[in-house]
Amino acid sequence: MSKIRIGIAGYGNVGRGVEAAIKQNPDTELAAVFTRRAADSFSLNTPGAKVVNISMAKDYANDIDVMILCGGSATDLPEQGPEFASMFNIVDSFDTHAKIPEYFEKVNKAAAISKKTCIISVGWDPGLFSMIRMLSGAILPVGNDYTFWGRGVSQGHSDAIRRVAGVKNGIQYTIPIDKAVESVRNGSNPELTTRQKHLRECFVVAEEGANKAGIEADIKNMPNYFSDYETTVHFITGEELKKNHSKMPHGGFVFRSGKTGNDDSNNQIIEFSLKLDSNPEFTANVLVAFARAAVRMNREANTGAKTVFDVPLSYLSPVSNLELIKKLL
Amino acid sequence: MSKIRIGIAGYGNVGRGVEAAIKQNPDTELAAVFTRRAADSFSLNTPGAKVVNISMAKDYANDIDVMILCGGSATDLPEQGPEFASMFNIVDSFDTHAKIPEYFEKVNKAAAISKKTCIISVGWDPGLFSMIRMLSGAILPVGNDYTFWGRGVSQGHSDAIRRVAGVKNGIQYTIPIDKAVESVRNGSNPELTTRQKHLRECFVVAEEGANKAGIEADIKNMPNYFSDYETTVHFITGEELKKNHSKMPHGGFVFRSGKTGNDDSNNQIIEFSLKLDSNPEFTANVLVAFARAAVRMNREANTGAKTVFDVPLSYLSPVSNLELIKKLL
C-alpha cells in the first residue's frame, strides 16, 4: 500500500515537529512544506521533500493526501482552515476554545462542497484532554471534572511579562498546586478557586538599571494574567534564560471524580496526565495520528468537519483491527 | 425521544451495577432482567422492570434495544454471546484475553445474520485500558507500554488461596510497587520483571487447628499464582474478613513512555489511571455508556461484532455533538 502523503502548512515549532513525527510513522511521508517564507531561506530535514510558497498550494491538490495546518489560531487558521478545506483533507490544532463552534461551521461549509475530511482542534487541549473529559463524563455521569495544566510554559503569559516596562525578556511557567491535585485524586471533590489550583512562576531578564521591585509589582498586579494567582518572580540573566529555559515543556492532569451504586456511595476516580518535554513535538505527533484517520475517513466518504469525538480510535493506528484486538485489547 | 430500553442478562455484582448505572443515565431505562434463577427468588431495585427466565429471552426481541450480558467469561459468555447476538444488540465484558479473537469471530458471525451491533470486551481491562494503550501507541510510535494493576482484589488469586488445605476463606490483593510505577513515571523506561512490578497480599481465615506456617508456605510457593511474586500472608478472623474485606476495590495504571523529535531526544509520558471503590459497579457504568453507542451504531446500520476501538467517543454520550464541542472540546 502506498504511503500517506502529508503536506505541512507552516514551518514553526509544530511544523518541524510534524516533520519529525512523520519519520516515526513508516506508513506516512512528507510530500511538501508550504510556507510564506522564501523557499531558499531554510532547509528541511527530509531529503526529497519540497518547500513551496503557500500561495501555490492549490497546484498540489493531487499530490497531498492530507494537509496538516501548523499555523497559529489567532490569525493563520481562521483564514487557512476554510481555504485549505476547499482543496485538501486537513488536520489542525485550532485552540481558541470560545471560537471553535464558529470555526467548525466555516470549515464544515468548505468541506461539504469539496467532499474533504477536516479534523479540527487536534492536539492535547483541545484534543486528548477533551477526549478524556468526554469519555469519563459519559461513564461517570454523577461526578466532577477537574483539569490542571502544567508544569509548563504559557505563551500568553510569557508575552504579557515581556510587555512590562523595564523587561527585556521573560518566560512564565504555570504550575498545578500539589495539594489541590492530591485532594482531587483522593476523591474529596473539593471546590477549588483559581488561586488554589495553579501557581505562576516568572523568570525575568530586566533591562539594565531597571527598577526590579517595580517590575515585580507590575507583574503580580496585572489583572486577568497574574492578580488572581500566587505569582513568584525571579530575576535572571539573559544567558541563564537561554541555557535553562529554552525547552517548551508542558503537561497537565484531567480528572473525573464520580460516584456509582444504588446510593451513589462508591468513589470512582479516573485520572489522565501528560508530562511533556516538548509541547509542540507532542502536539505534532497527535496531529500525524489524526492525519491518518482523516485520510481513512475520507476514503470511506465520511466527509465534512470533524472533531476528536468523531474518530473511532482504530483509525489512528496503522495496525489492522485484528492485530489491535490480539495485541492491545 | 424514547428511552433506550436495556435488558440485563445475569444479575450478579455487575448486573446489579448496571441496574444502578441505568438510574444515573436519564436517557436509558431497565426493561427486564434475564436470569437462570427463579423469578421470585429475588427482587429488583427498579419498580416496573420484569424478571424473566433467561430461556424466554427470545420473546423480548422487540422490547429490548440492547442487552447487556453480565455473565462470566469462563462458561456463560462463550455460549450467551453468539446466542444473544442472533437476537439483540449486545454489550459484554468478555475478558479472557487469549480467547477474544475467537469469541469476536463467533459473535460477528451471528451478528452478521441478525444485523445487530455487538460490542464485546467492554469494561476497563479489556476496555478503557485497551483504548489508552491503542491511542497512546498511535501517538507515540517510539516508546514503551507499561500496565500496572491494583491495588485491587484478584478473583482468580483469591480462589487459588481458598483451594489451599486448611484455608477456610481468603482474599488476595494485587498491589503495584510504588518504586516501579515511579520509575516509569519519571521516563527512565525501566525493564521490569514480574516480581518488580506487583506485590501480592493475602488475608487468610484458617480452619481451626490448621498449620498456619504450612498454609503460608503453600501459598507463597504456588506456581503461576504466587511463586514469581513477593507475597505476604496475614491470618485474620472470619469477622475481620467480612468487616474489612467485603468491598471490591480495584484500579491500575497504563503508561506510554515515548520519545519525539528529530533525534528522539524528548521524553513524553502519557499516564492513565483508575482508583475504583467498586470494580463491578465501574465496569457496569462503562457497559451502559457503550450500550448507548451500540444502539446508535445499529440505527446507522453499522452492524456486526465491534470492540472499543471501533466506537467514535461521541456515541458514548447522550449530549449532542454541538454541545460536546462547546462544553468539552
XYZ file of C-alpha atoms in Angstrom:
658
model
C 0.000 0.000 0.000
C 1.326 3.447 -0.869
C 2.296 5.843 1.877
C 0.093 8.657 3.129
C 1.428 11.838 1.534
C 1.410 14.609 4.092
C 1.713 18.349 3.472
C 2.776 20.716 6.246
C 1.418 24.284 6.109
C 3.607 26.453 8.328
C 7.132 25.510 9.407
C 7.400 26.719 13.002
C 7.879 24.575 16.097
C 4.812 22.424 15.413
C 5.583 22.121 11.700
C 9.100 20.898 12.437
C 7.616 18.516 14.995
C 5.294 17.097 12.344
C 8.274 16.533 10.068
C 9.984 14.552 12.844
C 6.784 12.627 13.671
C 6.393 11.539 10.046
C 9.784 9.794 10.318
C 8.443 7.747 13.246
C 5.452 6.554 11.190
C 6.570 4.321 8.312
C 3.166 4.490 6.583
C 3.499 8.267 6.112
C 5.788 10.516 4.081
C 6.368 14.237 3.880
C 5.426 15.478 0.406
C 5.956 19.214 0.813
C 6.165 22.075 3.274
C 4.091 25.157 2.423
C 5.326 28.447 3.793
C 5.079 32.216 3.413
C 8.844 32.458 3.741
C 11.226 32.405 0.780
C 11.739 28.789 -0.265
C 15.512 29.130 -0.085
C 15.555 30.761 3.372
C 15.631 27.436 5.219
C 16.121 23.742 4.556
C 14.195 20.663 5.646
C 15.403 17.586 7.487
C 13.707 15.396 4.875
C 15.587 14.659 1.661
C 13.313 14.911 -1.377
C 10.525 16.920 0.245
C 9.730 20.232 -1.409
C 9.435 23.709 0.043
C 6.625 25.546 -1.740
C 5.213 29.025 -1.381
C 1.895 28.688 0.388
C 0.120 30.622 -2.360
C 0.843 27.719 -4.735
C -0.790 25.071 -2.547
C -3.730 24.634 -4.917
C -1.361 23.182 -7.540
C -0.667 20.287 -5.164
C -4.225 19.072 -4.657
C -3.417 15.747 -6.318
C -0.080 15.240 -4.577
C -1.149 15.588 -0.953
C -3.454 13.142 0.865
C -3.773 15.326 3.938
C -2.566 18.792 4.855
C -1.535 19.439 8.461
C -2.069 23.109 9.282
C 0.599 24.252 11.719
C -0.174 27.971 11.818
C -1.441 29.923 14.809
C -5.047 30.103 15.955
C -5.136 33.881 16.233
C -4.701 34.888 12.602
C -3.440 31.973 10.438
C -6.041 29.246 10.950
C -9.241 31.321 10.744
C -8.233 32.049 7.136
C -6.304 28.916 6.225
C -8.748 26.375 7.688
C -11.699 27.101 5.387
C -9.409 27.832 2.423
C -7.457 24.564 2.664
C -10.631 22.604 3.459
C -11.823 23.528 -0.001
C -8.839 21.672 -1.521
C -7.469 19.106 0.954
C -8.273 16.776 3.798
C -6.921 18.764 6.736
C -5.957 18.377 10.372
C -5.282 21.387 12.571
C -4.824 22.361 16.206
C -7.168 25.375 16.366
C -7.227 26.123 20.086
C -9.179 29.319 20.694
C -11.804 27.494 22.780
C -14.522 30.143 22.558
C -14.340 30.335 18.760
C -14.266 26.607 17.991
C -18.011 26.285 17.121
C -17.771 29.180 14.648
C -14.546 27.808 13.142
C -16.091 24.330 12.894
C -19.011 25.760 10.898
C -16.763 27.576 8.432
C -14.540 24.559 7.836
C -17.593 22.313 7.554
C -19.141 24.543 4.895
C -15.991 24.404 2.770
C -15.529 20.658 3.299
C -19.147 19.925 2.397
C -18.509 21.331 -1.075
C -15.038 19.814 -1.573
C -16.059 16.472 -0.027
C -12.912 16.525 2.100
C -12.475 15.334 5.704
C -11.242 18.003 8.090
C -10.467 17.225 11.730
C -10.119 20.429 13.718
C -8.787 21.287 17.182
C -6.482 18.269 17.432
C -3.685 18.238 19.994
C -3.781 17.685 23.722
C -6.017 20.522 24.953
C -8.153 20.780 22.950
C -7.581 17.173 21.902
C -6.633 14.321 24.209
C -7.842 16.160 27.321
C -11.181 16.795 25.590
C -11.468 13.104 24.711
C -10.844 12.068 28.299
C -13.308 14.634 29.664
C -15.968 13.372 27.251
C -15.276 9.678 27.768
C -15.100 9.854 31.538
C -18.182 12.045 31.824
C -20.164 9.540 29.744
C -19.013 6.723 32.046
C -19.499 8.590 35.328
C -22.494 10.905 34.791
C -22.585 11.677 38.522
C -19.323 13.449 39.279
C -16.998 16.392 38.801
C -14.358 17.281 36.212
C -11.039 18.817 37.158
C -8.330 19.985 34.760
C -4.906 21.196 35.846
C -2.271 22.485 33.438
C 1.474 22.372 33.818
C 4.182 22.445 34.814
C 4.587 24.231 31.520
C 5.265 27.361 29.584
C 2.299 29.602 28.866
C 2.990 31.598 25.721
C 0.288 34.153 26.508
C 1.593 34.848 30.000
C 5.201 34.985 28.789
C 4.150 37.589 26.208
C 2.403 39.570 28.957
C 5.592 39.674 31.028
C 7.598 40.908 28.070
C 5.239 43.856 27.647
C 6.031 45.182 31.174
C 8.201 48.318 31.195
C 11.829 47.521 32.037
C 11.578 43.848 30.991
C 13.967 42.698 28.310
C 12.866 39.086 28.137
C 10.992 36.556 30.227
C 9.126 33.295 30.482
C 6.229 32.088 32.621
C 5.514 28.590 33.947
C 2.036 27.531 35.012
C 2.322 25.078 37.915
C -0.506 22.970 39.329
C -0.623 23.088 43.135
C 0.202 19.646 44.565
C -2.213 19.939 47.457
C -5.123 20.639 45.099
C -4.201 17.783 42.762
C -3.889 15.438 45.733
C -7.291 16.425 47.148
C -8.914 15.624 43.800
C -7.009 12.358 43.493
C -8.251 11.305 46.919
C -11.873 11.697 45.926
C -12.712 14.547 48.269
C -14.367 16.510 45.427
C -13.073 19.908 46.562
C -14.368 23.248 45.314
C -11.220 24.990 44.173
C -10.698 28.685 43.472
C -8.401 29.873 40.699
C -5.738 30.705 43.282
C -5.947 27.232 44.830
C -5.371 25.385 41.546
C -2.307 26.936 39.906
C 0.813 28.934 40.723
C 2.523 31.212 38.232
C 6.326 31.332 38.231
C 8.088 34.008 36.183
C 11.729 34.226 35.105
C 12.550 37.754 34.037
C 15.557 39.390 32.385
C 15.431 43.077 33.346
C 16.863 45.890 31.281
C 19.993 47.472 32.697
C 19.201 49.842 35.533
C 15.505 48.907 35.588
C 13.533 49.085 38.850
C 13.160 45.405 39.748
C 10.754 45.972 42.615
C 8.549 47.938 40.222
C 8.660 45.191 37.597
C 7.770 42.557 40.174
C 4.796 44.617 41.389
C 3.636 45.336 37.844
C 3.637 41.618 37.022
C 1.988 40.441 40.231
C -0.793 43.014 39.986
C -1.561 42.501 36.292
C -5.301 41.791 36.025
C -6.518 38.599 34.265
C -2.984 37.275 33.859
C -1.489 37.303 37.368
C -3.519 39.151 40.000
C -5.772 36.129 40.722
C -2.782 33.839 41.322
C 0.067 33.253 43.709
C 2.862 34.571 41.493
C 6.613 34.406 42.021
C 9.120 36.473 40.049
C 12.798 35.526 39.674
C 15.292 37.845 38.014
C 17.892 36.044 35.918
C 20.424 36.906 33.237
C 19.863 36.574 29.504
C 22.385 33.706 29.472
C 20.514 31.841 32.201
C 17.259 32.295 30.310
C 18.766 30.835 27.178
C 20.521 27.985 28.969
C 17.766 26.837 31.347
C 14.512 27.951 29.760
C 14.631 27.297 26.033
C 12.747 23.974 26.085
C 8.975 24.002 25.848
C 7.797 21.531 28.476
C 4.134 21.229 29.361
C 1.517 18.798 30.545
C -1.316 18.545 32.988
C -3.980 16.422 34.583
C -7.612 15.641 33.795
C -9.721 14.021 36.498
C -13.241 12.693 36.688
C -14.221 12.081 40.282
C -17.515 10.200 40.206
C -19.904 8.107 42.230
C -21.614 4.833 41.424
C -24.006 2.380 43.011
C -27.579 2.477 44.202
C -26.922 5.209 46.744
C -24.008 6.826 44.852
C -21.843 5.589 47.701
C -18.714 4.416 45.908
C -15.981 6.779 44.718
C -14.514 6.143 41.295
C -11.553 8.222 40.135
C -10.368 8.466 36.526
C -7.076 10.302 36.027
C -5.235 11.150 32.818
C -1.995 13.054 32.746
C 0.724 14.173 30.391
C 4.318 15.061 31.210
C 5.837 16.519 28.069
C 9.422 17.564 27.434
C 8.266 19.272 24.259
C 4.757 20.620 23.889
C 4.990 21.353 20.123
C 6.531 17.957 19.304
C 3.856 16.097 21.252
C 1.119 18.135 19.558
C 2.741 17.263 16.230
C 2.661 13.541 16.996
C -1.052 13.776 17.822
C -1.651 15.650 14.557
C 0.025 12.931 12.482
C -2.067 10.145 14.063
C -5.243 12.097 13.286
C -3.987 12.834 9.760
C -4.014 9.070 9.192
C -7.621 8.979 10.430
C -8.669 11.871 8.178
C -7.419 10.040 5.102
C -9.158 6.805 6.103
C -12.454 8.538 6.884
C -12.291 10.347 3.553
C -11.780 7.059 1.685
C -14.974 5.878 3.374
C -16.777 9.052 2.238
C -17.084 10.244 5.839
C -16.588 13.913 4.926
C -17.056 17.364 6.438
C -15.626 18.982 9.554
C -14.890 16.528 12.369
C -13.525 16.675 15.885
C -11.632 14.188 18.037
C -15.039 12.984 19.282
C -15.965 11.662 15.821
C -12.977 9.402 15.154
C -13.004 5.679 16.033
C -9.692 5.108 17.812
C -8.612 2.315 15.463
C -8.458 4.875 12.626
C -5.481 6.495 14.374
C -3.356 3.383 14.085
C -1.570 1.809 11.113
C -2.168 -1.616 12.680
C -5.017 -3.831 11.389
C -8.119 -4.315 13.512
C -7.335 -7.985 14.074
C -3.829 -7.179 15.313
C -5.202 -4.448 17.579
C -7.611 -6.958 19.088
C -4.889 -9.555 19.575
C -2.231 -7.281 20.990
C -3.928 -4.381 22.747
C -7.462 -5.353 23.757
C -37.102 10.829 22.093
C -37.952 7.499 23.714
C -35.557 5.989 26.217
C -33.073 3.245 25.382
C -34.606 0.019 26.698
C -31.883 -2.064 28.309
C -32.023 -5.737 29.199
C -29.652 -7.231 31.763
C -28.662 -10.883 31.319
C -27.296 -12.149 34.647
C -27.953 -10.470 37.976
C -24.694 -10.755 39.905
C -22.440 -7.906 41.022
C -22.068 -6.442 37.543
C -25.774 -6.903 36.726
C -26.792 -5.041 39.868
C -24.221 -2.366 38.989
C -25.818 -1.967 35.550
C -29.214 -1.508 37.190
C -27.744 1.296 39.335
C -25.926 2.849 36.353
C -29.168 2.995 34.360
C -30.618 5.249 37.082
C -27.745 7.684 36.556
C -28.478 7.916 32.819
C -31.862 9.570 32.167
C -31.939 8.500 28.515
C -31.929 4.807 29.487
C -34.383 2.527 31.262
C -34.263 -1.029 32.559
C -36.770 -3.148 30.658
C -36.088 -6.579 32.158
C -33.556 -8.734 33.956
C -32.966 -12.198 32.486
C -31.769 -14.870 34.877
C -31.448 -18.615 35.382
C -32.729 -18.216 38.935
C -36.395 -18.499 39.881
C -38.066 -15.182 39.088
C -39.482 -14.916 42.597
C -36.194 -15.686 44.365
C -35.047 -12.041 44.387
C -36.387 -8.570 43.721
C -35.054 -5.646 41.713
C -34.382 -2.084 42.785
C -36.335 -0.830 39.767
C -40.114 -0.581 40.010
C -41.819 -1.850 36.865
C -38.880 -3.825 35.483
C -39.532 -7.516 34.891
C -37.595 -10.573 35.995
C -37.694 -13.159 33.214
C -36.268 -16.655 32.889
C -33.311 -16.391 30.545
C -34.723 -19.156 28.340
C -37.590 -16.806 27.401
C -35.324 -14.001 26.181
C -36.258 -14.535 22.552
C -39.810 -13.392 23.299
C -38.418 -9.975 24.179
C -36.619 -9.223 20.915
C -38.954 -6.267 20.230
C -38.898 -4.891 23.758
C -35.161 -4.546 24.294
C -32.928 -2.103 22.380
C -29.721 -3.552 23.789
C -28.886 -6.485 26.029
C -26.024 -6.129 28.484
C -24.510 -9.539 29.173
C -23.304 -9.690 32.769
C -22.336 -13.352 32.968
C -18.831 -14.728 33.445
C -16.247 -15.173 30.713
C -15.390 -18.761 31.603
C -18.683 -20.501 30.819
C -21.566 -18.001 30.427
C -20.423 -15.657 27.681
C -18.925 -18.176 25.222
C -22.465 -19.534 24.889
C -24.568 -16.470 25.539
C -22.590 -14.052 23.344
C -23.278 -15.697 19.982
C -26.789 -16.752 21.048
C -27.890 -13.276 22.132
C -26.123 -11.668 19.156
C -28.583 -13.546 16.965
C -31.481 -11.664 18.633
C -30.240 -8.426 20.203
C -27.707 -5.642 20.058
C -25.369 -6.660 22.851
C -22.589 -5.305 25.027
C -20.460 -7.602 27.184
C -17.267 -7.637 29.213
C -15.676 -10.837 27.886
C -12.218 -10.698 29.434
C -10.368 -13.932 28.672
C -7.666 -12.089 26.725
C -6.311 -15.071 24.813
C -9.739 -16.098 23.556
C -11.009 -12.694 22.455
C -10.244 -13.128 18.708
C -12.132 -16.456 18.625
C -15.035 -15.005 20.606
C -15.131 -11.948 18.324
C -15.450 -14.223 15.284
C -18.349 -16.200 16.741
C -20.269 -13.112 17.803
C -19.557 -11.467 14.460
C -20.930 -14.450 12.554
C -24.193 -14.356 14.499
C -24.484 -10.559 14.267
C -23.849 -10.588 10.521
C -27.013 -12.645 10.081
C -29.160 -10.812 12.621
C -27.838 -7.375 11.562
C -27.296 -6.470 15.188
C -24.436 -4.438 16.697
C -22.430 -6.264 19.347
C -19.627 -4.550 21.264
C -17.517 -7.131 23.079
C -14.868 -6.962 25.809
C -16.087 -3.661 27.264
C -15.009 -2.613 30.761
C -11.712 -1.236 31.985
C -9.223 -4.008 31.123
C -10.090 -5.040 28.490
C -11.793 -1.743 27.764
C -10.561 1.681 28.845
C -7.003 0.454 29.395
C -7.028 -1.050 25.882
C -8.235 2.260 24.436
C -5.452 4.179 26.149
C -2.812 1.644 25.067
C -4.021 1.912 21.474
C -4.405 5.689 21.427
C -1.083 6.406 23.101
C 0.804 3.895 20.965
C -0.585 5.536 17.806
C 0.562 8.942 19.073
C 3.980 7.841 20.330
C 5.120 5.043 17.990
C 8.598 5.137 19.534
C 8.143 4.107 23.160
C 7.175 1.512 25.719
C 3.866 0.457 27.268
C 3.528 -0.293 30.951
C 0.416 -1.574 32.719
C 0.105 -1.977 36.485
C -2.974 -3.386 38.203
C -4.269 -2.631 41.665
C -4.493 -2.070 44.477
C -7.338 -4.480 43.981
C -8.894 -7.845 44.563
C -7.937 -10.585 42.121
C -10.742 -13.111 41.948
C -8.529 -15.797 40.434
C -5.861 -15.476 43.110
C -8.451 -15.360 45.891
C -9.938 -18.596 44.529
C -6.452 -20.150 44.491
C -5.928 -19.297 48.157
C -9.249 -20.874 49.078
C -8.204 -24.148 47.471
C -5.195 -24.497 49.835
C -5.645 -27.222 52.508
C -6.540 -25.710 55.890
C -7.905 -22.461 54.410
C -11.484 -21.606 55.271
C -11.686 -18.320 53.414
C -9.401 -15.690 51.982
C -8.850 -12.778 49.683
C -5.888 -11.552 47.655
C -4.919 -8.001 46.755
C -2.650 -7.228 43.808
C -0.530 -4.175 44.630
C 1.623 -2.227 42.164
C 5.077 -1.498 43.566
C 5.482 2.275 44.057
C 9.133 2.290 43.098
C 8.379 0.650 39.754
C 5.473 2.991 39.000
C 7.651 5.973 39.883
C 10.499 4.840 37.635
C 8.080 4.609 34.704
C 6.512 7.970 35.523
C 9.951 9.573 35.506
C 10.655 8.436 31.971
C 13.526 6.105 32.784
C 11.991 3.318 30.651
C 12.952 0.503 33.036
C 12.882 -3.174 32.154
C 10.789 -4.654 34.934
C 10.482 -8.283 35.959
C 7.203 -9.732 37.217
C 8.498 -9.542 40.783
C 9.457 -5.884 40.414
C 6.021 -4.767 39.226
C 3.484 -6.185 41.692
C 3.185 -7.457 45.244
C 0.555 -9.977 46.314
C -1.029 -9.531 49.734
C -3.216 -12.316 51.125
C -5.697 -12.233 54.008
C -6.477 -15.766 55.121
C -9.001 -17.270 57.526
C -7.542 -20.616 58.637
C -9.587 -23.586 59.727
C -9.419 -24.331 63.430
C -6.201 -26.104 64.347
C -4.715 -25.720 60.865
C -0.955 -25.445 60.399
C -0.535 -21.763 59.600
C 3.131 -21.999 58.674
C 2.240 -24.752 56.230
C -0.574 -22.688 54.687
C 1.732 -19.710 54.297
C 4.380 -21.839 52.592
C 1.808 -23.500 50.330
C 0.522 -20.113 49.176
C 3.929 -18.496 48.687
C 5.264 -21.433 46.679
C 2.229 -21.883 44.447
C 3.450 -21.791 40.837
C 1.926 -19.280 38.346
C -0.123 -17.610 41.056
C 2.389 -16.627 43.762
C 5.861 -18.097 43.362
C 7.016 -15.363 40.972
C 5.971 -12.594 43.371
C 6.810 -11.066 46.701
C 3.831 -12.421 48.641
C 2.686 -11.599 52.158
C 0.155 -13.673 54.109
C -1.880 -12.313 57.028
C -4.075 -14.559 59.143
C -7.306 -12.920 60.226
C -10.665 -13.985 61.662
C -13.811 -14.580 59.642
C -15.325 -11.484 61.233
C -12.379 -9.340 60.195
C -12.607 -10.672 56.660
C -16.253 -9.745 56.441
C -15.828 -6.347 58.053
C -12.692 -5.117 56.281
C -12.567 -7.011 53.008
C -16.035 -7.216 51.526
C -15.689 -4.299 49.099
C -14.304 -4.944 45.657
C -11.811 -2.129 45.048
C -9.508 -2.181 42.057
C -7.717 0.048 39.609
C -4.376 0.428 37.968
C -2.126 2.454 35.715
C -1.394 2.486 31.987
C 1.666 4.347 30.777
C 3.138 5.145 27.414
C 6.675 6.403 27.777
C 7.722 7.703 24.378
C 10.227 9.844 22.551
C 9.759 12.546 19.944
C 11.823 14.917 17.864
C 14.437 14.557 15.174
C 16.835 12.610 17.345
C 14.130 11.054 19.592
C 15.577 13.222 22.348
C 12.477 14.410 24.171
C 10.597 12.268 26.694
C 6.820 12.316 26.525
C 4.832 10.487 29.200
C 1.144 9.601 28.922
C -0.427 8.202 32.097
C -3.954 6.929 32.692
C -5.120 5.564 35.999
C -8.211 4.337 37.779
C -8.865 4.210 41.508
C -12.097 2.312 41.984
C -14.025 1.674 45.188
C -16.111 -0.875 43.319
C -14.753 -2.756 40.352
C -18.105 -4.299 39.270
C -20.005 -1.009 39.544
C -17.405 0.838 37.481
C -17.445 -1.911 34.853
C -21.239 -1.602 34.811
C -21.076 2.143 34.174
C -18.713 1.564 31.245
C -21.101 -1.089 29.862
C -24.075 1.298 29.935
C -22.178 4.034 28.042
C -21.227 1.506 25.356
C -24.811 0.172 25.281
C -25.864 3.659 24.162
C -23.235 3.502 21.406
C -24.365 0.040 20.258
C -27.924 1.277 19.757
C -26.783 4.356 17.849
C -24.410 2.392 15.613
C -27.182 -0.109 14.890
C -29.561 2.703 13.874
C -26.882 3.758 11.387
C -26.648 0.170 10.078
C -23.119 -0.191 11.454
C -23.595 -3.846 12.397
C -21.538 -6.898 13.375
C -19.116 -7.512 16.224
C -17.287 -4.401 17.396
C -14.700 -3.520 20.014
C -13.949 -0.353 21.957
C -11.573 0.582 19.125
C -14.473 0.924 16.664
C -16.676 3.380 18.540
C -16.445 7.158 17.993
C -16.335 8.619 21.502
C -19.308 10.914 20.922
C -21.534 7.828 20.561
C -20.995 7.104 24.274
C -22.627 10.352 25.329
C -26.276 11.445 25.408
C -25.124 15.004 24.699
C -25.403 16.428 21.159
C -22.255 16.911 19.079
C -22.638 20.699 19.141
C -22.900 20.729 22.937
C -19.875 18.420 23.222
C -17.875 20.820 21.067
C -18.989 23.847 23.076
C -18.519 22.364 26.524
C -15.793 19.729 26.364
C -13.539 20.374 23.368
